[in-house]
Short mmCIF file of C-alpha atoms and ligand atoms in Angstrom, two decimals:
data_model
loop_
_atom_site.label_atom_id
_atom_site.label_comp_id
_atom_site.label_asym_id
_atom_site.label_seq_id
_atom_site.Cartn_x
_atom_site.Cartn_y
_atom_site.Cartn_z
CA MET J 1 115.84 108.44 120.07
CA LYS J 2 119.10 108.66 121.29
CA LEU J 3 121.66 105.16 123.10
CA GLN J 4 122.86 106.89 125.94
CA ASN J 5 124.84 104.48 128.47
CA ASN J 6 123.56 101.55 126.83
CA THR J 7 120.14 102.02 126.88
CA TYR J 8 117.14 104.36 124.91
CA HIS J 9 116.62 108.13 125.49
CA ILE J 10 113.79 110.41 125.10
CA GLN J 11 114.75 113.75 124.46
CA ASN J 12 116.97 112.25 127.86
CA ILE J 13 114.77 110.24 129.44
CA PRO J 14 115.40 106.72 129.54
CA VAL J 15 112.84 105.28 128.04
CA GLU J 16 112.92 102.41 130.61
CA ASN J 17 112.04 104.97 132.93
CA LEU J 18 108.86 105.87 130.87
CA ALA J 19 107.80 102.14 131.01
CA LYS J 20 107.89 101.88 134.51
CA GLU J 21 106.33 105.14 135.18
CA PHE J 22 102.84 104.37 132.90
CA GLY J 23 103.35 101.25 132.41
CA THR J 24 103.02 99.04 128.70
CA PRO J 25 102.65 99.30 125.97
CA LEU J 26 102.74 102.78 125.70
CA TYR J 27 102.65 104.89 123.12
CA VAL J 28 105.30 107.93 123.36
CA TYR J 29 105.64 111.27 121.35
CA ASP J 30 108.64 113.35 120.83
CA THR J 31 108.04 116.83 120.25
CA GLU J 32 111.52 117.53 119.42
CA VAL J 33 111.07 114.98 115.92
CA ILE J 34 108.61 116.82 115.00
CA LYS J 35 110.28 120.29 115.15
CA GLU J 36 113.17 118.97 113.07
CA HIS J 37 110.67 117.22 110.61
CA LEU J 38 108.36 120.36 110.84
CA ASP J 39 111.11 122.53 110.05
CA ARG J 40 112.98 120.18 107.30
CA PHE J 41 109.91 120.31 105.70
CA ARG J 42 109.51 123.67 105.31
CA GLU J 43 113.29 124.16 105.07
CA GLY J 44 113.06 124.12 100.62
CA PHE J 45 110.18 126.98 100.95
CA SER J 46 112.13 130.81 101.25
CA SER J 47 109.82 132.80 98.37
CA VAL J 48 106.58 131.34 98.59
CA ASP J 49 103.71 131.34 101.10
CA LEU J 50 103.47 128.38 101.89
CA ARG J 51 100.85 126.89 104.68
CA VAL J 52 101.66 122.90 106.31
CA LYS J 53 98.38 121.22 106.84
CA TYR J 54 99.14 118.56 109.48
CA ALA J 55 96.90 115.76 108.41
CA CYS J 56 95.69 114.54 111.75
CA LYS J 57 94.15 111.56 110.63
CA ALA J 58 98.10 110.14 111.54
CA LEU J 59 98.08 110.68 114.90
CA THR J 60 94.62 112.99 116.64
CA ASN J 61 96.49 113.28 120.01
CA MET J 62 94.82 117.00 120.95
CA SER J 63 98.45 117.59 122.67
CA VAL J 64 100.25 116.65 119.83
CA MET J 65 97.67 118.83 117.34
CA LYS J 66 98.33 121.65 119.71
CA PHE J 67 101.62 121.52 119.53
CA LEU J 68 101.60 121.66 115.84
CA LEU J 69 99.25 124.64 116.37
CA LYS J 70 101.96 126.39 118.08
CA GLN J 71 104.61 126.13 115.09
CA GLY J 72 102.14 127.39 113.04
CA THR J 73 100.67 125.03 111.21
CA GLY J 74 96.97 124.81 110.27
CA LEU J 75 95.09 121.40 109.95
CA ASP J 76 94.04 118.88 107.25
CA THR J 77 90.50 117.39 108.48
CA VAL J 78 88.19 113.98 106.88
CA SER J 79 85.79 113.85 109.82
CA LEU J 80 83.42 116.01 111.18
CA PRO J 81 84.96 114.84 114.77
CA GLU J 82 88.05 115.95 113.13
CA ILE J 83 87.12 119.45 112.83
CA GLN J 84 85.51 119.87 116.13
CA MET J 85 88.77 118.09 117.61
CA GLY J 86 90.70 121.23 115.86
CA LEU J 87 88.72 123.95 116.80
CA THR J 88 88.96 122.66 119.86
CA VAL J 89 91.82 122.69 120.35
CA GLY J 90 92.51 126.74 119.23
CA PHE J 91 92.67 126.27 115.41
CA GLN J 92 90.81 128.60 113.35
CA PRO J 93 88.41 127.83 111.09
CA ASN J 94 89.93 129.45 108.14
CA ASP J 95 92.92 127.24 108.69
CA ILE J 96 91.11 123.47 108.70
CA VAL J 97 90.62 121.59 105.63
CA PHE J 98 88.08 119.57 105.67
CA THR J 99 89.42 117.03 102.41
CA PRO J 100 86.51 113.25 102.93
CA ASN J 101 85.44 111.09 100.14
CA CYS J 102 82.50 109.52 99.94
CA VAL J 103 80.55 110.92 102.02
CA ASP J 104 76.80 112.32 102.18
CA PHE J 105 76.47 115.43 101.21
CA SER J 106 74.65 117.00 104.49
CA GLU J 107 78.42 115.86 106.23
CA ILE J 108 79.75 118.88 103.64
CA GLU J 109 77.48 121.75 105.01
CA GLN J 110 77.29 120.91 108.06
CA ALA J 111 81.67 121.75 107.02
CA VAL J 112 80.91 124.58 106.10
CA GLU J 113 78.68 126.12 109.15
CA MET J 114 82.12 124.89 110.99
CA GLY J 115 83.06 127.77 108.61
CA VAL J 116 86.45 125.57 107.76
CA LYS J 117 87.02 125.05 103.77
CA ILE J 118 85.97 122.61 102.27
CA ASN J 119 87.86 120.45 99.24
CA ILE J 120 85.08 117.78 97.09
CA GLU J 121 86.39 115.08 95.22
CA ASN J 122 83.23 114.62 92.98
CA LEU J 123 81.25 115.92 90.15
CA SER J 124 78.22 114.96 92.67
CA ASN J 125 78.67 116.94 95.61
CA LEU J 126 79.95 119.35 93.57
CA GLU J 127 76.70 119.50 91.49
CA LYS J 128 74.77 119.61 94.82
CA PHE J 129 77.54 122.21 96.69
CA GLY J 130 76.54 124.97 93.25
CA GLN J 131 72.92 124.38 94.04
CA LYS J 132 73.36 124.80 97.43
CA TYR J 133 75.60 128.05 97.80
CA ASN J 134 76.64 129.08 94.20
CA GLY J 135 79.27 131.61 94.63
CA SER J 136 79.31 132.28 98.42
CA VAL J 137 80.94 129.88 99.80
CA PRO J 138 84.50 129.02 98.00
CA VAL J 139 85.47 125.12 97.22
CA CYS J 140 88.78 123.28 96.56
CA ILE J 141 88.44 120.90 93.75
CA ARG J 142 90.34 117.43 94.44
CA LEU J 143 91.60 116.45 90.97
CA ASN J 144 92.61 112.44 90.74
CA PRO J 145 95.63 111.42 91.77
CA GLN J 146 97.38 110.06 88.09
CA ILE J 147 98.44 113.99 87.23
CA ALA J 148 101.34 112.95 89.44
CA ALA J 149 101.73 109.75 89.12
CA GLN J 150 102.16 109.92 85.05
CA ALA J 151 105.84 110.13 85.46
CA ASN J 152 106.34 106.96 86.66
CA SER J 153 104.15 104.46 84.58
CA GLU J 154 103.94 101.64 86.63
CA LYS J 155 102.14 103.07 88.58
CA VAL J 156 100.02 104.63 86.61
CA ASP J 157 97.63 101.54 85.94
CA TRP J 158 97.85 100.76 90.14
CA TRP J 159 96.26 104.38 90.35
CA HIS J 160 93.41 103.60 87.85
CA LYS J 161 92.13 100.98 89.77
CA GLN J 162 92.68 101.80 92.73
CA SER J 163 91.99 105.55 92.99
CA LYS J 164 88.35 105.99 94.34
CA PHE J 165 90.22 109.46 94.70
CA GLY J 166 90.04 112.78 93.32
CA ILE J 167 87.76 113.71 89.85
CA SER J 168 89.65 112.36 87.45
CA LEU J 169 91.70 114.15 84.45
CA ASP J 170 88.92 113.84 81.53
CA GLN J 171 86.48 115.44 83.75
CA ILE J 172 87.38 118.96 84.17
CA ASP J 173 85.37 120.04 81.55
CA ASP J 174 82.39 118.80 83.33
CA ILE J 175 84.02 120.77 86.48
CA LYS J 176 84.25 123.71 84.03
CA ALA J 177 80.63 123.43 83.44
CA LEU J 178 79.59 123.10 87.04
CA GLU J 179 81.37 126.42 87.64
CA LYS J 180 79.42 127.59 84.58
CA LYS J 181 75.62 126.58 85.82
CA TYR J 182 76.82 127.83 89.38
CA ASP J 183 78.76 130.58 88.84
CA LEU J 184 81.05 128.20 92.33
CA THR J 185 83.83 129.98 93.50
CA ILE J 186 87.24 127.26 92.67
CA ASP J 187 89.71 128.61 94.92
CA GLY J 188 91.85 126.06 95.07
CA ILE J 189 92.61 122.55 93.54
CA HIS J 190 94.30 119.64 95.31
CA ILE J 191 95.71 116.73 94.54
CA HIS J 192 96.95 113.90 97.11
CA SER J 193 99.95 111.82 95.04
CA SER J 194 103.06 111.88 96.16
CA SER J 195 103.60 108.60 98.19
CA VAL J 196 104.24 106.89 94.31
CA ILE J 197 107.28 109.66 94.37
CA MET J 198 110.77 109.55 94.97
CA SER J 199 112.48 111.59 93.07
CA PRO J 200 112.04 116.29 93.12
CA GLU J 201 111.82 115.66 89.59
CA ILE J 202 109.24 113.46 88.75
CA PHE J 203 107.48 115.45 91.67
CA ILE J 204 107.86 118.77 89.71
CA SER J 205 106.78 117.57 86.09
CA GLY J 206 103.17 116.09 87.99
CA ALA J 207 103.49 119.61 89.27
CA LYS J 208 103.67 121.63 86.08
CA ALA J 209 101.13 119.45 84.85
CA VAL J 210 99.06 120.88 87.52
CA PHE J 211 99.30 124.30 86.94
CA ASN J 212 98.84 124.06 82.94
CA ILE J 213 94.69 122.87 84.88
CA ALA J 214 95.39 125.42 87.51
CA MET J 215 95.71 128.22 84.24
CA ARG J 216 91.99 127.07 83.10
CA PHE J 217 90.75 128.65 86.94
CA GLU J 218 90.66 132.21 87.13
CA LYS J 219 89.67 132.67 91.53
CA LEU J 220 92.66 129.81 92.99
CA ALA J 221 93.66 131.29 96.28
CA PHE J 222 95.61 128.21 96.52
CA ILE J 223 96.99 124.95 95.21
CA ASP J 224 97.51 122.20 97.52
CA PHE J 225 100.03 118.73 96.81
CA GLY J 226 98.26 116.50 99.19
CA GLY J 227 100.57 114.31 102.03
CA GLY J 228 102.07 111.18 101.56
CA ILE J 229 106.00 112.46 101.62
CA LYS J 230 107.73 109.39 102.97
CA VAL J 231 109.88 109.35 106.07
CA ASP J 232 113.00 107.69 106.60
CA VAL J 233 112.07 104.37 109.00
CA GLY J 234 115.03 102.38 108.34
CA ASP J 235 114.23 100.03 105.58
CA GLY J 236 116.35 100.83 103.67
CA ASN J 237 114.09 101.80 101.12
CA GLU J 238 114.67 105.32 99.23
CA VAL J 239 112.33 108.34 100.26
CA ILE J 240 112.33 111.76 98.74
CA ASP J 241 114.77 114.79 99.42
CA VAL J 242 112.18 116.98 101.35
CA ILE J 243 114.62 119.94 100.85
CA GLU J 244 115.72 119.49 97.68
CA LEU J 245 111.58 118.92 96.89
CA GLY J 246 111.33 122.19 98.27
CA LYS J 247 113.56 124.35 97.02
CA GLN J 248 112.66 123.30 93.64
CA LEU J 249 108.52 123.57 93.94
CA ASP J 250 109.55 126.77 95.29
CA GLN J 251 111.04 128.48 92.09
CA GLU J 252 108.48 126.19 89.49
CA PHE J 253 105.58 128.13 92.24
CA SER J 254 106.68 131.55 91.54
CA VAL J 255 107.09 130.97 87.89
CA PHE J 256 103.47 129.81 87.72
CA CYS J 257 102.02 132.95 89.93
CA GLU J 258 104.13 134.95 87.63
CA LYS J 259 102.29 133.12 84.81
CA TYR J 260 98.76 133.03 86.92
CA GLY J 261 98.67 136.53 87.49
CA ARG J 262 98.29 136.75 90.98
CA LYS J 263 100.66 135.37 93.76
CA LEU J 264 99.03 132.60 95.17
CA GLU J 265 99.51 129.90 98.05
CA LEU J 266 101.04 126.64 98.34
CA TRP J 267 98.94 124.42 100.54
CA PHE J 268 100.83 120.73 101.63
CA GLU J 269 98.64 118.01 103.56
CA PRO J 270 101.60 115.79 105.61
CA GLY J 271 100.72 113.44 108.37
CA ARG J 272 103.52 110.59 108.82
CA TYR J 273 106.42 113.01 107.14
CA LEU J 274 105.44 115.12 110.67
CA VAL J 275 105.08 112.60 113.42
CA GLY J 276 105.70 109.08 111.92
CA ASN J 277 109.21 109.26 113.20
CA ALA J 278 108.58 111.21 116.84
CA GLY J 279 106.73 107.89 118.13
CA TYR J 280 107.61 104.60 119.53
CA LEU J 281 105.10 101.81 120.79
CA ILE J 282 107.03 100.67 123.92
CA THR J 283 106.97 97.51 124.62
CA THR J 284 107.49 94.79 127.56
CA CYS J 285 108.95 91.04 126.54
CA VAL J 286 106.01 88.79 128.52
CA VAL J 287 107.00 85.70 126.68
CA ARG J 288 109.86 84.20 124.75
CA LYS J 289 109.19 80.69 122.81
CA ARG J 290 110.69 78.15 120.52
CA ASN J 291 108.75 76.22 117.93
CA GLY J 292 110.18 74.45 115.07
CA GLY J 293 112.99 76.16 113.90
CA THR J 294 111.70 79.50 115.27
CA GLU J 295 112.36 81.74 118.12
CA PHE J 296 109.97 83.37 119.02
CA LEU J 297 109.75 87.25 120.85
CA GLY J 298 106.29 87.98 121.89
CA VAL J 299 105.44 91.48 123.22
CA ASP J 300 102.51 92.44 124.88
CA SER J 301 100.49 93.94 122.20
CA GLY J 302 99.49 93.14 119.04
CA PHE J 303 98.47 94.43 115.39
CA ASN J 304 95.30 95.71 117.37
CA GLN J 305 97.27 98.31 118.51
CA LEU J 306 100.33 98.52 115.54
CA ILE J 307 98.03 97.47 112.94
CA ARG J 308 100.62 98.62 110.19
CA PRO J 309 102.87 95.73 110.24
CA MET J 310 100.31 93.32 109.83
CA MET J 311 98.28 95.16 107.56
CA TYR J 312 100.61 96.60 104.59
CA GLY J 313 103.50 94.88 106.12
CA ALA J 314 105.04 97.65 107.16
CA TYR J 315 108.58 97.84 108.70
CA HIS J 316 109.77 99.01 112.43
CA GLU J 317 113.06 99.48 113.87
CA ILE J 318 112.37 97.27 116.87
CA HIS J 319 114.96 97.86 119.34
CA ASN J 320 116.14 96.24 122.95
CA ALA J 321 116.17 99.37 125.29
CA SER J 322 116.94 96.36 128.33
CA ASN J 323 120.49 95.43 126.30
CA ALA J 324 120.27 97.81 123.30
CA ASN J 325 123.92 96.28 122.89
CA GLY J 326 123.88 92.66 123.50
CA ALA J 327 124.56 89.59 120.78
CA LEU J 328 121.60 89.58 117.92
CA LYS J 329 120.25 87.03 117.96
CA LYS J 330 117.55 85.43 114.50
CA TYR J 331 113.35 86.42 116.11
CA THR J 332 110.53 86.62 115.12
CA VAL J 333 108.39 88.84 116.91
CA VAL J 334 104.95 88.47 117.86
CA GLY J 335 101.85 90.38 119.28
CA ASN J 336 99.23 88.89 121.79
CA ILE J 337 96.33 88.02 119.55
CA CYS J 338 94.30 85.49 119.47
CA GLU J 339 95.51 85.04 115.48
CA ILE J 340 98.60 85.15 113.46
CA ASP J 341 100.06 88.94 115.12
CA ASN J 342 103.59 89.35 113.81
CA PHE J 343 105.82 92.97 114.02
CA ALA J 344 108.44 91.32 112.46
CA ILE J 345 109.39 88.12 110.69
CA ASP J 346 113.46 86.62 111.12
CA ARG J 347 114.49 89.85 112.87
CA MET J 348 118.27 90.54 113.91
CA LEU J 349 117.85 91.64 117.60
CA PRO J 350 120.22 92.26 120.77
CA GLU J 351 119.54 89.38 122.38
CA THR J 352 116.51 89.28 124.31
CA LYS J 353 114.77 88.39 127.56
CA GLU J 354 111.25 88.23 129.88
CA GLY J 355 111.11 91.35 130.90
CA ASP J 356 113.20 93.23 128.84
CA ILE J 357 111.51 97.04 127.28
CA VAL J 358 110.76 96.52 123.05
CA ILE J 359 111.12 99.26 121.43
CA PHE J 360 108.49 99.88 117.75
CA LYS J 361 110.10 102.93 116.51
CA SER J 362 108.12 105.09 113.31
CA ALA J 363 104.95 104.64 115.18
CA GLY J 364 103.76 107.74 114.96
CA ALA J 365 101.51 108.03 111.56
CA TYR J 366 98.50 105.58 111.76
CA GLY J 367 99.90 103.62 115.19
CA TYR J 368 97.09 104.67 117.56
CA SER J 369 94.64 106.16 115.44
CA MET J 370 94.46 102.77 113.71
CA ALA J 371 94.39 101.39 117.36
CA SER J 372 91.53 98.83 117.85
CA THR J 373 90.23 97.43 121.08
CA TYR J 374 90.20 93.55 119.44
CA ASN J 375 90.51 90.70 121.72
CA SER J 376 88.14 93.35 124.10
CA ARG J 377 92.70 94.32 125.50
CA PHE J 378 92.71 98.34 126.52
CA ARG J 379 94.28 100.34 124.05
CA PRO J 380 97.65 101.98 125.22
CA PRO J 381 97.74 105.03 126.67
CA GLU J 382 99.83 108.20 125.24
CA VAL J 383 103.10 109.86 127.01
CA MET J 384 103.56 113.43 125.07
CA VAL J 385 107.87 114.43 125.72
CA GLU J 386 108.14 117.93 125.24
CA GLY J 387 111.23 120.34 126.41
CA GLY J 388 112.80 117.40 128.37
CA GLN J 389 109.19 116.62 130.20
CA ALA J 390 107.10 113.76 129.25
CA ARG J 391 103.63 114.17 130.33
CA LEU J 392 100.54 111.56 129.83
CA VAL J 393 97.98 112.63 127.09
CA ARG J 394 95.81 109.96 126.66
CA ARG J 395 95.13 107.54 130.07
CA ARG J 396 95.60 103.53 129.47
CA ASP J 397 91.25 102.28 128.31
CA ASN J 398 89.97 100.46 131.45
CA TYR J 399 87.20 97.79 131.48
CA GLU J 400 84.59 100.36 131.51
CA ASP J 401 85.53 102.28 128.70
CA LEU J 402 85.46 99.14 126.57
CA VAL J 403 82.12 98.09 128.22
CA LYS J 404 80.08 101.71 127.90
CA ASN J 405 78.16 101.84 124.94
CA GLN J 406 76.75 98.15 125.47
CA ILE J 407 73.41 97.13 126.43
CA LEU J 408 73.07 94.05 128.13
CA VAL J 409 69.29 92.35 127.13
CA GLY J 410 68.06 89.35 128.13
N1 LIG C 1 95.74 114.17 102.98
C1 LIG C 1 94.92 113.82 102.33
C2 LIG C 1 93.71 113.91 101.46
C3 LIG C 1 95.51 111.93 102.54
O1 LIG C 1 94.44 111.17 102.03
C4 LIG C 1 96.30 111.47 103.35
C5 LIG C 1 96.59 110.42 103.84
C6 LIG C 1 96.99 112.73 104.02
C7 LIG C 1 96.53 114.25 103.04
C8 LIG C 1 98.00 112.09 104.82
O2 LIG C 1 99.43 111.42 103.91
P1 LIG C 1 100.53 111.66 104.71
O3 LIG C 1 100.92 112.26 104.61
O4 LIG C 1 100.22 110.65 106.25
O5 LIG C 1 100.88 110.00 104.27
N2 LIG C 1 97.32 104.20 107.04
C9 LIG C 1 98.35 104.41 105.97
C10 LIG C 1 98.07 105.78 105.59
C11 LIG C 1 97.04 106.25 105.10
C12 LIG C 1 97.13 107.33 104.39
C13 LIG C 1 95.50 107.80 103.83
N3 LIG C 1 95.70 109.07 102.98
C14 LIG C 1 99.14 104.03 106.97
O6 LIG C 1 99.39 103.13 107.35
O7 LIG C 1 100.58 103.75 105.73
#
């Protein structure tokens, strides 16, 4: 998003024009920003066979998924409908990985039928997998993130308590026993860990621990480092230098492959890194009011459309497209849901009046995909800007959408 002639533009289209054309609230995705992030992610890797699998849970719009397909990514999925969408968009089954957690084995069976790569994260499903397929279908093993967090000691305990994900390190012998019992073809090792890791050095020390474990598995084709790479959202918090990470990992992975005796693929499953900063929630300021000493700025959206501030205390930069350079004032920015619904408390923003267009940045990942119709409000439309052209890629909900599954009895 660029500031030109006192107003914000997405690929040279004034945000106010987008608001006028499509109405607010509105989600807008900028494909140039997606491409920039993907290029940056790939930049540091020069010798290894890097495969980026877009974690589409972050933003499950099929036009965005198609854009990423055209950029040569694969897909990371966590449910059967995500796989279905991926196949509809044109991803090859082989380029789709299914990394669910806590699912019934029948889902894994269906995913096998759909021909996608299977990632299993508990011993119980691994045993069932062995019983059903023996070694005929390759399987990837998801290990618990404590591996890569171990260098970050105060976080380790937290991980243990929080993490329902992956198979624990002290169960590697159990995995090996199942491998032997069913002649499993374990072709991948997966960890998803990186959001607690801020420096390439710590990441690398975690990666080395993974490489040591990988040496115990003879049939590997890839190692998957998951997603979780943070993106700079402008809150001043440190983010990992992905180019430097790429360079260091490229080197270490090559060393590992040499030791392993074969060139393996190196997988990542970024979601937010690719689409987080490419998305904007465009709203209109509809109410200005003062209660006590607080200046409230009410917009025509709410946590039903962007839940991250309320759910995680997440920071989203806010801008006024109608008065971009106005004098700064302190506001508490709220939504229209009938309970506490804060987007930001005591935020300095250019003076804002009713009717102004208010933009929430970094809303591409886990924005629309976590939206609901709470308070019986319509989910916003989604627009994708590609090659300077804005196209509607999902229409706004309507009343029929809201009630279509209800059965009125009595
Ligand atoms: N791979 C696996 C196995 C995952 O569990 C996730 C995300 C990803 C990849 C993608 O992670 P990313 O690169 O997008 O961080 N709703 C939260 C984020 C939940 C992430 C869950 N797993 C939020 O709004 O921040």
